[in-house]
C-alpha positions as CSV (number, residue, x, y, z in Angstrom):
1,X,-28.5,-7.9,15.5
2,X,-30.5,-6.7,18.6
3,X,-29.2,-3.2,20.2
4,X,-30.8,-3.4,23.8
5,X,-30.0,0.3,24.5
6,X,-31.4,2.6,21.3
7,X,-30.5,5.8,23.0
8,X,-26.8,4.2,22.8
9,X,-27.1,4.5,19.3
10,X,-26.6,7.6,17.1
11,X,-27.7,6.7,13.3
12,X,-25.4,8.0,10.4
13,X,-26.1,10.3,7.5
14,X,-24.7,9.3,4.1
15,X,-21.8,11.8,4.7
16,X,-20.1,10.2,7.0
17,X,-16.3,9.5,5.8
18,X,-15.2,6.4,5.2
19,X,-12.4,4.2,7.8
20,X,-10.9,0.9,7.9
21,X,-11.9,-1.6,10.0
22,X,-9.4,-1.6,12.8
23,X,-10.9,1.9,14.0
24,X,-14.3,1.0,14.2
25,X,-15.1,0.4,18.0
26,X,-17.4,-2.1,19.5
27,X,-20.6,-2.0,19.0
28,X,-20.3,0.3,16.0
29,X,-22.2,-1.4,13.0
30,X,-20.4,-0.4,9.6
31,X,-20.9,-1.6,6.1
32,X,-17.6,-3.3,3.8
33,X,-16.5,-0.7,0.7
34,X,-13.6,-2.1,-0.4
35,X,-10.1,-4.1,0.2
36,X,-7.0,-1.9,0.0
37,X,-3.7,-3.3,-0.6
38,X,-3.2,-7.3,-0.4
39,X,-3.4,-10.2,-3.5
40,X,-6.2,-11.8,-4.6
41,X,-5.5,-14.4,-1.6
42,X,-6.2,-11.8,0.7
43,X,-9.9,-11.0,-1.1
44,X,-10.7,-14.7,-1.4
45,X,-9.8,-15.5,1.9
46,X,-12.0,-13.2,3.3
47,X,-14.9,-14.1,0.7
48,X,-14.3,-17.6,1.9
49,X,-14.8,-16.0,5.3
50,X,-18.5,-14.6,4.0
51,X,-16.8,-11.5,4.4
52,X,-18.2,-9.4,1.2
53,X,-18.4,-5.9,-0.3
54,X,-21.7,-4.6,1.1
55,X,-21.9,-6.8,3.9
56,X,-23.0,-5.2,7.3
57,X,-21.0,-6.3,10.0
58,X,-21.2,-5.2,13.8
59,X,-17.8,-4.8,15.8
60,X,-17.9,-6.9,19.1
61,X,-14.7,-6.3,20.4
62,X,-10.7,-5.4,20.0
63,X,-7.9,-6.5,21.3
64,X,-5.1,-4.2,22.2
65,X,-2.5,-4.3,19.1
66,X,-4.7,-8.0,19.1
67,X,-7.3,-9.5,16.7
68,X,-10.8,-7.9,15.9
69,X,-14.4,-9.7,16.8
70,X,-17.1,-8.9,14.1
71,X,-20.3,-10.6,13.6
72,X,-21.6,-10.9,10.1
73,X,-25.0,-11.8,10.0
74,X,-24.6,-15.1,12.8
75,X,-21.3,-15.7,12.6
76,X,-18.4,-14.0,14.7
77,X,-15.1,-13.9,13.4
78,X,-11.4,-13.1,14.5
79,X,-9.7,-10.9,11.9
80,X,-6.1,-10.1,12.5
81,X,-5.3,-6.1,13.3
82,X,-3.5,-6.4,9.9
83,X,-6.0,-8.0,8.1
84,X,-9.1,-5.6,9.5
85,X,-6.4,-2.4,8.1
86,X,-6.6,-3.9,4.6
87,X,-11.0,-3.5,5.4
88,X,-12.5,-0.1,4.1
89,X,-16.0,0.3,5.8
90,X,-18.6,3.4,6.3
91,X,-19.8,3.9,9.6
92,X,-23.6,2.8,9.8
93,X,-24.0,3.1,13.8
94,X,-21.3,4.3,16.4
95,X,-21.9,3.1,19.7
96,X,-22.2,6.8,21.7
């Protein structure tokens, strides 16, 4: 992931709070936590994905009440507003 503007970019300390995905905004890199709520379906699916606990992804852009672009490591995915809800994350980068 390349950043071409680093004073765009404010770096995080490790007290930031914790959010789910759908409130992350683009450009913001954030790390995976956890998966609240859904089945086992739900966490395979997104394992089947690469999506993974630890994983840093980078937000590349929302859809009003629509789906959410992330890139993990080269791939970009479309998650489902309701499906990036059900994503815990901490904040790595925020886009200023």
């Amino acid at each position: 992931m390349t950043h071409s503007s680093k004073s765009s970019v404010s770096e995080l300390g490790n007290n930031q709070r914790s959010m789910r995905l759908s409130e992350a905004k683009p450009g913001d890199l954030v790390k995976i936590k956890g998966f609240e709520g859904g089945c086992d379906d739900f966490k395979c699916r997104l394992e089947s994905l690469g999506i993974r606990i630890g994983d840093i992804v980078e937000v590349k852009s929302k859809a009003f009440l629509g789906p959410i672009e992330i890139k993990n490591d080269d791939v970009d995915l479309a998650l489902c507003r309701g499906q990036a809800e059900k994503i815990i994350v901490k904040p790595i980068k925020l886009r200023a």
